[in-house]
Amino acid sequence: MQVLRSFVFGSLFGAAVVSVAVAVARSESDPVKISPQYYTVRIDNDRLRVLEYRLGPGQQEPKHSHPPGIVYSLSDAKVKVQTFPDGVITVHDGHTGDLTWRDAVTHAAENVGTSEYHAIAVELKPCSQP
């Protein structure tokens, strides 16, 4: 019986530690906390978070992470993106009205165009069962 209690306590304690570690990691890579000058939270509930994003010409955003979701472009823009951990750099020519799916990603961005990049990002949160 003591072994079972130790196992249950250890499992619950381990799960709690992992949950806290994941929450801290998300907080440390949250773009709204890292770069609040570029983001406005429009909606935040238990299912999703909607962010309005503005990055002016020449502005750079440091490394941050996003969960899966969609991005809707409200302007034309040219943005250089470096993804992590692979370090791959790509340049995206976005256009007003583009709607793209984005898998979970960690990246940094720089507006290398001549106009402000304005977009709406819808970030999905894990579903919980009723």
PDB file of C-alpha atoms in Angstrom, residues 33-118:
ATOM      1  CA  LYS A  33       5.059  39.808 -22.990  1.00  0.00           C
ATOM      2  CA  ILE A  34       8.265  39.993 -25.026  1.00  0.00           C
ATOM      3  CA  SER A  35       7.094  42.625 -27.540  1.00  0.00           C
ATOM      4  CA  PRO A  36       3.971  44.381 -26.231  1.00  0.00           C
ATOM      5  CA  GLN A  37       4.634  47.318 -28.568  1.00  0.00           C
ATOM      6  CA  TYR A  38       3.723  45.101 -31.558  1.00  0.00           C
ATOM      7  CA  TYR A  39       0.724  43.191 -30.154  1.00  0.00           C
ATOM      8  CA  THR A  40      -2.752  44.044 -28.915  1.00  0.00           C
ATOM      9  CA  VAL A  41      -4.781  41.241 -27.342  1.00  0.00           C
ATOM     10  CA  ARG A  42      -8.273  41.503 -28.840  1.00  0.00           C
ATOM     11  CA  ILE A  43      -9.820  38.341 -27.340  1.00  0.00           C
ATOM     12  CA  ASP A  44      -8.444  35.895 -24.784  1.00  0.00           C
ATOM     13  CA  ASN A  45     -10.570  33.052 -23.440  1.00  0.00           C
ATOM     14  CA  ASP A  46     -10.234  29.348 -22.659  1.00  0.00           C
ATOM     15  CA  ARG A  47     -10.401  28.362 -26.364  1.00  0.00           C
ATOM     16  CA  LEU A  48      -8.380  30.946 -28.251  1.00  0.00           C
ATOM     17  CA  ARG A  49      -6.468  34.202 -28.200  1.00  0.00           C
ATOM     18  CA  VAL A  50      -6.781  36.798 -30.946  1.00  0.00           C
ATOM     19  CA  LEU A  51      -3.860  39.164 -31.442  1.00  0.00           C
ATOM     20  CA  GLU A  52      -3.620  42.278 -33.563  1.00  0.00           C
ATOM     21  CA  TYR A  53      -0.074  42.681 -34.835  1.00  0.00           C
ATOM     22  CA  ARG A  54       1.711  45.723 -36.265  1.00  0.00           C
ATOM     23  CA  LEU A  55       5.383  45.743 -37.275  1.00  0.00           C
ATOM     24  CA  GLY A  56       6.729  48.876 -38.965  1.00  0.00           C
ATOM     25  CA  PRO A  57       9.377  49.005 -41.667  1.00  0.00           C
ATOM     26  CA  GLY A  58      12.787  48.179 -40.217  1.00  0.00           C
ATOM     27  CA  GLN A  59      11.366  46.973 -36.901  1.00  0.00           C
ATOM     28  CA  GLN A  60      12.588  43.659 -35.508  1.00  0.00           C
ATOM     29  CA  GLU A  61      10.829  41.318 -33.144  1.00  0.00           C
ATOM     30  CA  PRO A  62      12.977  39.009 -30.980  1.00  0.00           C
ATOM     31  CA  LYS A  63      12.601  35.246 -30.683  1.00  0.00           C
ATOM     32  CA  HIS A  64       9.146  34.186 -29.393  1.00  0.00           C
ATOM     33  CA  SER A  65       6.640  31.339 -29.799  1.00  0.00           C
ATOM     34  CA  HIS A  66       3.099  30.855 -31.055  1.00  0.00           C
ATOM     35  CA  PRO A  67       0.734  27.888 -30.697  1.00  0.00           C
ATOM     36  CA  PRO A  68      -1.080  26.632 -33.823  1.00  0.00           C
ATOM     37  CA  GLY A  69      -3.553  29.002 -35.459  1.00  0.00           C
ATOM     38  CA  ILE A  70      -4.281  31.236 -38.422  1.00  0.00           C
ATOM     39  CA  VAL A  71      -2.925  34.592 -39.562  1.00  0.00           C
ATOM     40  CA  TYR A  72      -4.971  37.040 -41.644  1.00  0.00           C
ATOM     41  CA  SER A  73      -2.969  39.802 -43.346  1.00  0.00           C
ATOM     42  CA  LEU A  74      -4.493  43.267 -43.303  1.00  0.00           C
ATOM     43  CA  SER A  75      -1.671  44.799 -45.378  1.00  0.00           C
ATOM     44  CA  ASP A  76       0.976  43.982 -47.934  1.00  0.00           C
ATOM     45  CA  ALA A  77       4.347  43.341 -46.331  1.00  0.00           C
ATOM     46  CA  LYS A  78       7.778  41.830 -46.766  1.00  0.00           C
ATOM     47  CA  VAL A  79       8.940  40.077 -43.605  1.00  0.00           C
ATOM     48  CA  LYS A  80      12.144  38.146 -42.927  1.00  0.00           C
ATOM     49  CA  VAL A  81      11.544  35.276 -40.505  1.00  0.00           C
ATOM     50  CA  GLN A  82      14.089  33.103 -38.708  1.00  0.00           C
ATOM     51  CA  THR A  83      12.676  29.881 -37.254  1.00  0.00           C
ATOM     52  CA  PHE A  84      14.154  28.029 -34.289  1.00  0.00           C
ATOM     53  CA  PRO A  85      15.776  25.687 -33.410  1.00  0.00           C
ATOM     54  CA  ASP A  86      16.869  25.133 -37.047  1.00  0.00           C
ATOM     55  CA  GLY A  87      17.818  28.771 -37.743  1.00  0.00           C
ATOM     56  CA  VAL A  88      16.280  28.732 -41.233  1.00  0.00           C
ATOM     57  CA  ILE A  89      15.696  32.251 -42.623  1.00  0.00           C
ATOM     58  CA  THR A  90      12.947  32.940 -45.152  1.00  0.00           C
ATOM     59  CA  VAL A  91      11.462  36.108 -46.622  1.00  0.00           C
ATOM     60  CA  HIS A  92       7.680  36.234 -46.963  1.00  0.00           C
ATOM     61  CA  ASP A  93       5.944  38.557 -49.405  1.00  0.00           C
ATOM     62  CA  GLY A  94       2.511  38.860 -47.837  1.00  0.00           C
ATOM     63  CA  HIS A  95      -0.550  40.451 -49.379  1.00  0.00           C
ATOM     64  CA  THR A  96      -3.694  42.010 -47.966  1.00  0.00           C
ATOM     65  CA  GLY A  97      -6.302  39.277 -47.540  1.00  0.00           C
ATOM     66  CA  ASP A  98      -3.841  36.373 -47.238  1.00  0.00           C
ATOM     67  CA  LEU A  99      -5.137  33.774 -44.781  1.00  0.00           C
ATOM     68  CA  THR A 100      -2.587  31.193 -43.672  1.00  0.00           C
ATOM     69  CA  TRP A 101      -2.442  28.315 -41.232  1.00  0.00           C
ATOM     70  CA  ARG A 102       0.509  28.420 -38.854  1.00  0.00           C
ATOM     71  CA  ASP A 103       1.704  25.353 -36.954  1.00  0.00           C
ATOM     72  CA  ALA A 104       3.227  25.923 -33.524  1.00  0.00           C
ATOM     73  CA  VAL A 105       6.406  27.883 -34.135  1.00  0.00           C
ATOM     74  CA  THR A 106       9.286  29.651 -32.443  1.00  0.00           C
ATOM     75  CA  HIS A 107      10.685  32.451 -34.589  1.00  0.00           C
ATOM     76  CA  ALA A 108      11.995  36.010 -34.856  1.00  0.00           C
ATOM     77  CA  ALA A 109      10.766  38.526 -37.437  1.00  0.00           C
ATOM     78  CA  GLU A 110      12.001  41.653 -39.188  1.00  0.00           C
ATOM     79  CA  ASN A 111       9.970  43.893 -41.482  1.00  0.00           C
ATOM     80  CA  VAL A 112      12.286  44.329 -44.479  1.00  0.00           C
ATOM     81  CA  GLY A 113       9.645  46.060 -46.587  1.00  0.00           C
ATOM     82  CA  THR A 114       8.624  49.695 -46.906  1.00  0.00           C
ATOM     83  CA  SER A 115       5.170  49.468 -45.301  1.00  0.00           C
ATOM     84  CA  GLU A 116       3.798  48.423 -41.927  1.00  0.00           C
ATOM     85  CA  TYR A 117       2.845  44.764 -41.574  1.00  0.00           C
ATOM     86  CA  HIS A 118      -0.632  44.603 -40.020  1.00  0.00           C
TER      87      HIS A 118
END
